[in-house]
Structures are given as C-alpha cells and as structure tokens.
Amino acid sequence: MYMTKLVTLSRHILEEQHSFPAAKGDFTNLMMDLTLAFKIISREVNKAGLVEILGATDEENIQGETVMKLDAFAQDRIFKAMDHGGNLCCMASEEVEHIIPIPERFEKGRYILVFDPLDGSSNIDKNVSIGTIFGVFRRVTEGGDGTLEDVLQKGARQVAAGYVVYGSSTILVYSTGAGVHGFTLDPSVGEFLLSHPNIRIPEKGKTYSINEGNYNTWDENTKKYIQWVKESDKETQRPYGLRYIGSLVADFHRNLLAGGIFLYPSNCKDPAHPKPKLRLVYEANPLAFLVEQAGGKASTGTERILDLQPTALHQRVPLIIGSAYDVDKYCEFMSRAGATV
Ligand code: P6P
C-alpha cells in the first residue's frame, strides 16, 4: 500500500524535525543510523533459510535463553551502527546484562537507546514474523558515560519509540510524539517508504490475543475477562475472535492496524508471587508509547505502563495493550476484588 507521493523515512524525519525547534539534527542522524541496521537485519532475516545463520549459538543471554544466531547478529548490527555516531551516551539491550557504554574513542551524545534486537527469534526458523523494538530517551545525567539512571526512566519520558516487523514485508513503525507512522522497506532501492501515515488504532477491537495454554496460571479476574470476550458481544452480537502469533511485534502490529487487545498477564500459580514474562524497558514501554500515540492504551491491568518507574534493566511486567475500550474493559475486571497482577 504505497502512497501516491513517495516519502522516504529520512525525508519524513527531517520534516518532523522542523516541528521540534530544540532538535539539532542529532536525532535525525540517530534514526538514520538505526534504520541502516534494520535494513541489514531485514536482509539477513529474509535469507535466514538460505545461509548458515539459523539455529542456536552455544551461548545463553541474561534471560537464561539460548541465544539464536540471528539474535546475536541483530545485536551486533545495532551496536555497530549506533556506537560511533556521537548521538548516544549509552545503550541497553535485551541480550546484554548491563548497560552498554559507548566506546571511549567515540564522542558521546545526549540520547539513550534501549532495544530488543530480535524479539520472537525462536520463531525465525518456522518462518513466523519477528521484530526489533526500540525506545529513545534524552539523558538525565550531565556529561560523560550514560548511567543506569539515564536508562531506567519512566516510559512516559521517551522522546521516540518504534518497532520493525520482519514479515511478508519489512515494516518500520515509529513515533516521536507527533503521531504514529509506518514505512515499508522497498528492498529494490533500500528505502523505507511511507505506507501507513498517522496510524490510529480502532477504539474497540474484534479480536483478543493471549496464550490460552496459560489458562491455569491466570488470576481469577483474568479468567472472568477471557470468559467475557467469548460471550456474544452485546453490540456486535458476536464473540471476539482469537488471534495469537506468539511473536509480540507481529501480534501488536496486527492489533495496531485492525484494533484488538493483546494480553500477557502474570503467571499467578503462586498468587503471592505473580510472575510476568514481558520486559518493561525495551518491550512494554516502547509499544505503550506507540499505542498511546495512536489512541490506544497499555496497562499492567492496574497501572498505566508509561507511569511505571523501572527499578531494574530486565524487569518484567504484565502487559495488556491495544484498543482503549478493550484495555479499559480488562482493567474494569481487574478492579474487582481479589485481583493480583
Ligand atoms: P508464549 C517471544 O518469545 C516472546 O517474548 C514475545 O515475542 C511473545 O509475545 C511471547 O514471548 C510469547 O510467549 O509464552 O506465549 O510463547
């Protein structure tokens, strides 16, 4: 779906930058460096079945998960694209235990990049869409290396966020706080072209996304909500459909365009110790920034995601995200007695 007027990502960012008097071009340069990494990752992901970058390395990441070769590749591509531009004072990645400093030999800038280099990568050799998620903050410390304080900022303080979904086509969706815009990569010219300007998520969806296999781990109010979505919807007289890919970026992207709700509640088998799965800093926060910019909502079930004060780089949170009506409805169920998140 191309627009009649061809607008490249770089042109779009430059035009957006003019509306930010404080912008000095360094954010534009940051985004240009980042999109180069995305183009390279897209090329490798789309060749994955053909060259020896499938399968697992013999390493484990901070999450205790086996590092897939493509995870390591994506991590390395983003780091090498971003370490020398002079726009960042540090980075943080799902694949790396501690914050990632900018090498001494390079100038430091005023931004922080947090990212999940390749989310859902266990799906790659099943040809299921996967994605990169990123968020950008301005530093809060003065000069020198960025610190954990610069990284652990509330999601509401992000100055930009986005994701890339490597699927039947490669689509970059981002926001700098002035709406949400989608660009489709045209590999023949190596450009991201504006294909989804001013994305707005429908107020109410017709689908819900959750791993029903986790039913026995849910708290009682989540079980009641999922029962509710299966009953005939009073307005449309039909129940919600279930759509679940098991790849956060792919599930989120579908709901952003079509409406709907994605839920990953905590495992509450031990109600005293609820165990969420998804990560706050580089998964929930960037997507929450985007969905709110598109008119949707993102919650833990009891708190707005963007209001949470992160306390640890890899901390996990329950994530309920999508159409405003649907997230509100879930939160209404969670406000009933006995909710645990
Ligand atoms: P489950 C992929 O591993 C991931 O981190 C997200 O991309 C996805 O939404 C979720 O986990 C799927 O988890 O437990 O349903 O397989």
Tab-separated table of C-alpha atoms and ligand atoms in Angstrom:
chain	number	residue	atom	x	y	z
A	1	MET	CA	0.000	0.000	0.000
A	2	TYR	CA	2.185	2.873	-1.212
A	3	MET	CA	1.105	6.479	-1.037
A	4	THR	CA	0.894	8.359	-4.338
A	5	LYS	CA	3.543	10.778	-3.041
A	6	LEU	CA	6.771	8.825	-2.302
A	7	VAL	CA	8.042	9.902	1.121
A	8	THR	CA	11.203	8.269	2.450
A	9	LEU	CA	11.783	7.800	6.164
A	10	SER	CA	14.669	10.250	6.129
A	11	ARG	CA	12.512	12.920	4.447
A	12	HIS	CA	9.720	12.244	6.976
A	13	ILE	CA	12.071	12.557	9.968
A	14	LEU	CA	13.590	15.770	8.582
A	15	GLU	CA	10.109	17.235	8.099
A	16	GLU	CA	9.166	16.169	11.638
A	17	GLN	CA	12.399	17.614	12.991
A	18	HIS	CA	11.429	21.077	11.750
A	19	SER	CA	8.498	20.945	14.185
A	20	PHE	CA	10.965	20.392	17.065
A	21	PRO	CA	12.934	23.657	17.416
A	22	ALA	CA	15.169	22.014	20.013
A	23	ALA	CA	16.145	19.316	17.519
A	24	LYS	CA	19.686	19.845	16.287
A	25	GLY	CA	19.716	17.099	13.680
A	26	ASP	CA	21.294	14.641	16.085
A	27	PHE	CA	18.012	12.781	16.496
A	28	THR	CA	17.668	12.575	12.715
A	29	ASN	CA	21.192	11.167	12.494
A	30	LEU	CA	20.373	8.665	15.256
A	31	MET	CA	17.336	7.421	13.354
A	32	MET	CA	19.264	7.186	10.087
A	33	ASP	CA	21.962	5.080	11.750
A	34	LEU	CA	19.297	2.885	13.323
A	35	THR	CA	17.422	2.291	10.073
A	36	LEU	CA	20.652	1.182	8.396
A	37	ALA	CA	20.882	-1.592	10.994
A	38	PHE	CA	17.242	-2.504	10.333
A	39	LYS	CA	17.873	-2.834	6.593
A	40	ILE	CA	20.815	-5.158	7.216
A	41	ILE	CA	18.877	-7.258	9.736
A	42	SER	CA	15.956	-7.457	7.303
A	43	ARG	CA	18.260	-8.757	4.585
A	44	GLU	CA	19.649	-11.487	6.853
A	45	VAL	CA	16.254	-12.436	8.335
A	46	ASN	CA	14.855	-12.835	4.844
A	47	LYS	CA	17.810	-15.019	3.837
A	48	ALA	CA	17.669	-16.986	7.095
A	49	GLY	CA	16.651	-20.203	5.406
A	50	LEU	CA	19.476	-19.921	2.912
A	51	VAL	CA	22.625	-19.172	4.848
A	52	GLU	CA	24.182	-20.554	7.972
A	53	ILE	CA	22.675	-18.089	10.471
A	54	LEU	CA	19.860	-20.312	11.574
A	55	GLY	CA	19.785	-22.185	14.816
A	56	ALA	CA	21.300	-21.522	18.190
A	57	THR	CA	24.676	-20.405	19.384
A	58	ASP	CA	26.199	-22.142	22.375
A	59	GLU	CA	25.535	-19.028	24.488
A	60	GLU	CA	22.782	-18.034	26.920
A	61	ASN	CA	21.612	-14.434	27.354
A	62	ILE	CA	20.809	-12.636	30.596
A	63	GLN	CA	17.338	-14.104	30.385
A	64	GLY	CA	18.777	-17.596	30.530
A	65	GLU	CA	17.505	-18.118	26.983
A	66	THR	CA	19.586	-19.750	24.285
A	67	VAL	CA	20.937	-17.053	22.002
A	68	MET	CA	19.838	-17.709	18.449
A	69	LYS	CA	22.459	-16.846	15.832
A	70	LEU	CA	20.150	-14.182	14.438
A	71	ASP	CA	19.721	-12.631	17.906
A	72	ALA	CA	23.480	-12.234	18.157
A	73	PHE	CA	23.641	-10.922	14.596
A	74	ALA	CA	20.922	-8.336	15.205
A	75	GLN	CA	22.502	-7.267	18.496
A	76	ASP	CA	25.871	-6.822	16.821
A	77	ARG	CA	24.443	-4.931	13.815
A	78	ILE	CA	22.582	-2.438	16.005
A	79	PHE	CA	25.549	-1.896	18.320
A	80	LYS	CA	27.974	-1.320	15.433
A	81	ALA	CA	25.514	1.025	13.678
A	82	MET	CA	24.992	3.103	16.813
A	83	ASP	CA	28.286	3.179	18.736
A	84	HIS	CA	30.148	5.820	16.703
A	85	GLY	CA	27.509	8.365	15.618
A	86	GLY	CA	28.059	10.629	18.615
A	87	ASN	CA	24.320	10.735	19.391
A	88	LEU	CA	24.178	8.261	22.304
A	89	CYS	CA	25.686	8.255	25.802
A	90	CYS	CA	24.823	4.561	26.314
A	91	MET	CA	22.549	1.748	25.145
A	92	ALA	CA	20.660	-1.129	26.770
A	93	SER	CA	19.664	-4.404	25.133
A	94	GLU	CA	17.585	-7.460	25.990
A	95	GLU	CA	20.645	-9.524	25.041
A	96	VAL	CA	23.132	-7.830	27.403
A	97	GLU	CA	23.110	-7.986	31.218
A	98	HIS	CA	24.357	-4.462	31.942
A	99	ILE	CA	24.030	-1.119	30.148
A	100	ILE	CA	26.277	-0.881	27.078
A	101	PRO	CA	28.753	2.032	27.183
A	102	ILE	CA	29.841	3.975	24.113
A	103	PRO	CA	33.488	3.024	23.367
A	104	GLU	CA	35.975	5.535	24.770
A	105	ARG	CA	37.242	6.510	21.296
A	106	PHE	CA	33.834	7.821	20.221
A	107	GLU	CA	32.065	11.078	21.148
A	108	LYS	CA	29.055	10.757	23.441
A	109	GLY	CA	25.672	12.308	22.728
A	110	ARG	CA	22.528	13.255	24.595
A	111	TYR	CA	20.319	10.236	23.817
A	112	ILE	CA	19.895	6.724	25.192
A	113	LEU	CA	18.768	3.786	23.045
A	114	VAL	CA	17.009	0.788	24.616
A	115	PHE	CA	16.182	-2.146	22.354
A	116	ASP	CA	15.188	-5.753	21.943
A	117	PRO	CA	17.237	-6.629	18.866
A	118	LEU	CA	15.164	-9.566	17.679
A	119	ASP	CA	12.046	-10.389	19.655
A	120	GLY	CA	10.399	-13.726	18.980
A	121	SER	CA	13.528	-15.130	17.374
A	122	SER	CA	12.628	-18.683	18.391
A	123	ASN	CA	10.092	-18.360	15.563
A	124	ILE	CA	12.625	-17.469	12.868
A	125	ASP	CA	13.249	-20.985	11.620
A	126	LYS	CA	9.468	-21.531	11.444
A	127	ASN	CA	9.162	-18.557	9.108
A	128	VAL	CA	6.960	-16.678	11.592
A	129	SER	CA	7.276	-12.872	11.666
A	130	ILE	CA	9.694	-11.488	14.265
A	131	GLY	CA	10.718	-7.975	15.175
A	132	THR	CA	13.002	-5.350	16.678
A	133	ILE	CA	11.658	-2.994	19.353
A	134	PHE	CA	13.353	0.279	20.391
A	135	GLY	CA	12.897	3.318	22.587
A	136	VAL	CA	14.848	6.601	22.809
A	137	PHE	CA	15.326	8.865	25.859
A	138	ARG	CA	17.244	12.090	26.430
A	139	ARG	CA	19.909	11.667	29.102
A	140	VAL	CA	19.186	12.996	32.597
A	141	THR	CA	22.810	12.945	33.844
A	142	GLU	CA	25.332	15.635	32.898
A	143	GLY	CA	28.119	14.572	30.531
A	144	GLY	CA	30.378	11.517	30.460
A	145	ASP	CA	29.196	7.955	30.159
A	146	GLY	CA	25.468	7.319	30.406
A	147	THR	CA	24.363	5.567	33.586
A	148	LEU	CA	21.605	3.243	34.764
A	149	GLU	CA	19.754	6.376	35.924
A	150	ASP	CA	19.636	7.529	32.279
A	151	VAL	CA	18.216	4.163	31.190
A	152	LEU	CA	15.703	3.491	33.977
A	153	GLN	CA	13.431	6.401	33.121
A	154	LYS	CA	9.645	6.147	33.090
A	155	GLY	CA	8.315	5.195	29.661
A	156	ALA	CA	6.394	8.470	29.523
A	157	ARG	CA	9.779	10.228	29.167
A	158	GLN	CA	10.637	8.515	25.879
A	159	VAL	CA	11.195	11.007	23.048
A	160	ALA	CA	10.686	8.318	20.419
A	161	ALA	CA	9.863	4.631	20.085
A	162	GLY	CA	9.227	2.130	17.362
A	163	TYR	CA	9.484	-1.368	16.042
A	164	VAL	CA	10.331	-3.228	12.868
A	165	VAL	CA	8.320	-6.280	11.897
A	166	TYR	CA	10.215	-8.631	9.579
A	167	GLY	CA	7.332	-10.396	7.901
A	168	SER	CA	5.940	-10.792	4.390
A	169	SER	CA	7.390	-7.290	4.070
A	170	THR	CA	9.599	-5.332	6.432
A	171	ILE	CA	7.682	-2.507	8.074
A	172	LEU	CA	9.073	0.155	10.429
A	173	VAL	CA	6.546	1.878	12.693
A	174	TYR	CA	7.724	4.795	14.836
A	175	SER	CA	6.615	7.883	16.703
A	176	THR	CA	8.430	10.945	18.035
A	177	GLY	CA	5.314	12.023	19.897
A	178	ALA	CA	3.624	13.507	16.822
A	179	GLY	CA	1.510	10.533	15.773
A	180	VAL	CA	2.456	7.051	14.583
A	181	HIS	CA	3.728	6.405	11.067
A	182	GLY	CA	4.529	3.210	9.172
A	183	PHE	CA	7.118	2.712	6.436
A	184	THR	CA	7.512	-0.299	4.171
A	185	LEU	CA	11.011	-1.280	3.063
A	186	ASP	CA	11.441	-1.356	-0.699
A	187	PRO	CA	14.465	-3.656	-0.932
A	188	SER	CA	14.991	-2.779	-4.592
A	189	VAL	CA	16.009	0.769	-3.612
A	190	GLY	CA	16.892	0.095	0.050
A	191	GLU	CA	14.497	2.764	1.296
A	192	PHE	CA	11.711	2.740	3.892
A	193	LEU	CA	8.773	4.419	2.099
A	194	LEU	CA	5.777	5.953	3.916
A	195	SER	CA	2.940	3.443	3.613
A	196	HIS	CA	0.884	3.972	6.804
A	197	PRO	CA	0.729	7.705	7.722
A	198	ASN	CA	-0.918	8.743	11.013
A	199	ILE	CA	-1.897	5.272	12.231
A	200	ARG	CA	-4.867	5.305	14.639
A	201	ILE	CA	-5.874	2.142	16.500
A	202	PRO	CA	-9.660	1.498	16.410
A	203	GLU	CA	-11.336	2.447	19.687
A	204	LYS	CA	-12.710	-1.107	20.033
A	205	GLY	CA	-11.428	-4.351	18.523
A	206	LYS	CA	-12.975	-7.658	17.496
A	207	THR	CA	-10.065	-9.916	18.485
A	208	TYR	CA	-8.096	-10.809	21.593
A	209	SER	CA	-4.535	-12.158	21.679
A	210	ILE	CA	-3.481	-14.356	24.593
A	211	ASN	CA	-1.783	-17.719	25.056
A	212	GLU	CA	-4.798	-19.787	26.129
A	213	GLY	CA	-2.391	-22.544	27.116
A	214	ASN	CA	-1.545	-20.472	30.189
A	215	TYR	CA	-5.177	-20.524	31.408
A	216	ASN	CA	-4.363	-22.343	34.630
A	217	THR	CA	-1.759	-19.725	35.591
A	218	TRP	CA	-4.141	-16.750	35.318
A	219	ASP	CA	-5.715	-14.930	38.258
A	220	GLU	CA	-9.472	-15.305	38.652
A	221	ASN	CA	-10.335	-11.873	37.213
A	222	THR	CA	-8.336	-12.533	34.055
A	223	LYS	CA	-10.195	-15.826	33.654
A	224	LYS	CA	-13.510	-13.953	34.034
A	225	TYR	CA	-12.448	-11.359	31.426
A	226	ILE	CA	-11.446	-14.037	28.896
A	227	GLN	CA	-14.778	-15.758	29.541
A	228	TRP	CA	-16.474	-12.424	28.838
A	229	VAL	CA	-14.755	-11.870	25.486
A	230	LYS	CA	-16.004	-15.299	24.428
A	231	GLU	CA	-19.628	-14.429	25.051
A	232	SER	CA	-21.560	-12.701	22.308
A	233	ASP	CA	-20.644	-9.060	22.245
A	234	LYS	CA	-23.802	-7.079	23.094
A	235	GLU	CA	-23.095	-4.522	20.343
A	236	THR	CA	-21.931	-6.765	17.522
A	237	GLN	CA	-23.745	-9.900	18.672
A	238	ARG	CA	-20.642	-11.974	18.076
A	239	PRO	CA	-17.803	-13.043	20.376
A	240	TYR	CA	-14.261	-11.771	19.906
A	241	GLY	CA	-12.026	-13.857	17.651
A	242	LEU	CA	-8.735	-15.270	18.986
A	243	ARG	CA	-5.597	-14.239	17.106
A	244	TYR	CA	-2.255	-15.254	18.655
A	245	ILE	CA	1.021	-15.497	16.723
A	246	GLY	CA	3.327	-15.800	19.733
A	247	SER	CA	5.557	-13.027	18.409
A	248	LEU	CA	4.922	-9.793	20.315
A	249	VAL	CA	5.718	-7.394	17.478
A	250	ALA	CA	3.554	-9.318	14.979
A	251	ASP	CA	0.619	-9.558	17.414
A	252	PHE	CA	0.969	-5.883	18.325
A	253	HIS	CA	1.233	-4.727	14.709
A	254	ARG	CA	-1.972	-6.544	13.722
A	255	ASN	CA	-3.873	-5.041	16.649
A	256	LEU	CA	-2.485	-1.546	15.967
A	257	LEU	CA	-3.867	-1.624	12.436
A	258	ALA	CA	-7.075	-3.635	12.948
A	259	GLY	CA	-7.879	-2.988	16.604
A	260	GLY	CA	-7.912	-5.578	19.377
A	261	ILE	CA	-6.279	-6.391	22.674
A	262	PHE	CA	-3.044	-8.264	23.441
A	263	LEU	CA	-2.666	-9.717	26.922
A	264	TYR	CA	0.294	-11.291	28.650
A	265	PRO	CA	-0.813	-11.407	32.311
A	266	SER	CA	1.407	-12.684	35.102
A	267	ASN	CA	1.679	-16.344	35.978
A	268	CYS	CA	-0.258	-16.324	39.241
A	269	LYS	CA	0.059	-20.009	40.150
A	270	ASP	CA	1.601	-18.687	43.361
A	271	PRO	CA	-0.685	-15.678	43.989
A	272	ALA	CA	1.825	-14.291	46.489
A	273	HIS	CA	4.495	-14.197	43.786
A	274	PRO	CA	2.968	-13.304	40.387
A	275	LYS	CA	5.481	-13.891	37.587
A	276	PRO	CA	5.133	-11.669	34.492
A	277	LYS	CA	7.028	-12.550	31.308
A	278	LEU	CA	7.474	-9.497	29.075
A	279	ARG	CA	10.134	-6.853	29.758
A	280	LEU	CA	9.271	-3.292	30.764
A	281	VAL	CA	12.198	-1.223	29.488
A	282	TYR	CA	12.595	-2.426	25.902
A	283	GLU	CA	9.321	-4.231	25.114
A	284	ALA	CA	6.331	-2.835	27.067
A	285	ASN	CA	7.432	0.819	27.263
A	286	PRO	CA	8.186	1.413	23.555
A	287	LEU	CA	4.960	-0.306	22.475
A	288	ALA	CA	2.992	1.570	25.148
A	289	PHE	CA	4.378	4.883	23.839
A	290	LEU	CA	3.284	3.951	20.324
A	291	VAL	CA	-0.171	2.667	21.216
A	292	GLU	CA	-0.999	5.804	23.238
A	293	GLN	CA	0.211	7.960	20.342
A	294	ALA	CA	-2.222	6.002	18.139
A	295	GLY	CA	-5.138	6.483	20.581
A	296	GLY	CA	-4.885	3.163	22.420
A	297	LYS	CA	-3.863	2.154	25.945
A	298	ALA	CA	-1.278	-0.001	27.726
A	299	SER	CA	-1.644	-1.215	31.294
A	300	THR	CA	-0.428	-3.833	33.753
A	301	GLY	CA	-4.124	-4.346	34.486
A	302	THR	CA	-3.969	-1.886	37.370
A	303	GLU	CA	-1.349	0.716	36.336
A	304	ARG	CA	-0.548	2.666	33.156
A	305	ILE	CA	2.660	1.126	31.724
A	306	LEU	CA	4.227	4.522	30.912
A	307	ASP	CA	3.875	5.647	34.547
A	308	LEU	CA	5.897	2.754	35.979
A	309	GLN	CA	9.276	3.680	37.491
A	310	PRO	CA	11.688	0.965	36.282
A	311	THR	CA	13.884	-0.443	39.057
A	312	ALA	CA	15.920	-2.965	37.071
A	313	LEU	CA	17.057	-3.170	33.457
A	314	HIS	CA	15.437	-6.539	32.709
A	315	GLN	CA	12.420	-6.322	34.965
A	316	ARG	CA	9.223	-7.920	33.704
A	317	VAL	CA	5.637	-6.662	33.785
A	318	PRO	CA	2.177	-7.898	32.845
A	319	LEU	CA	1.261	-6.274	29.511
A	320	ILE	CA	-2.304	-5.508	28.428
A	321	ILE	CA	-2.173	-3.334	25.300
A	322	GLY	CA	-4.404	-2.311	22.397
A	323	SER	CA	-7.758	-0.630	21.749
A	324	ALA	CA	-8.720	1.773	24.524
A	325	TYR	CA	-12.215	0.312	25.071
A	326	ASP	CA	-10.819	-3.213	25.412
A	327	VAL	CA	-7.948	-2.319	27.753
A	328	ASP	CA	-10.368	-0.315	29.905
A	329	LYS	CA	-12.756	-3.289	29.988
A	330	TYR	CA	-9.967	-5.622	31.173
A	331	CYS	CA	-8.899	-3.100	33.849
A	332	GLU	CA	-12.526	-2.943	34.996
A	333	PHE	CA	-12.431	-6.719	35.570
A	334	MET	CA	-9.086	-6.378	37.356
A	335	SER	CA	-10.513	-3.698	39.678
A	336	ARG	CA	-12.830	-6.291	41.161
A	337	ALA	CA	-11.911	-7.865	44.489
A	338	GLY	CA	-9.072	-10.327	44.564
A	339	ALA	CA	-7.137	-9.085	41.534
A	340	THR	CA	-3.450	-9.944	41.506
A	341	VAL	CA	-1.065	-8.844	38.745
B	1	P6P	P1	4.489	-17.575	24.902
B	1	P6P	C1	8.648	-14.378	22.255
B	1	P6P	O1	9.439	-15.347	22.914
B	1	P6P	C2	8.017	-13.502	23.326
B	1	P6P	O2	8.991	-12.897	24.098
B	1	P6P	C3	7.116	-12.477	22.665
B	1	P6P	O3	7.558	-12.119	21.400
B	1	P6P	C4	5.780	-13.176	22.617
B	1	P6P	O4	4.683	-12.281	22.699
B	1	P6P	C5	5.817	-14.075	23.852
B	1	P6P	O5	7.197	-14.307	24.155
B	1	P6P	C6	5.145	-15.397	23.585
B	1	P6P	O6	5.214	-16.126	24.802
B	1	P6P	O7	4.654	-17.932	26.371
B	1	P6P	O8	3.030	-17.348	24.535
B	1	P6P	O9	5.205	-18.463	23.947
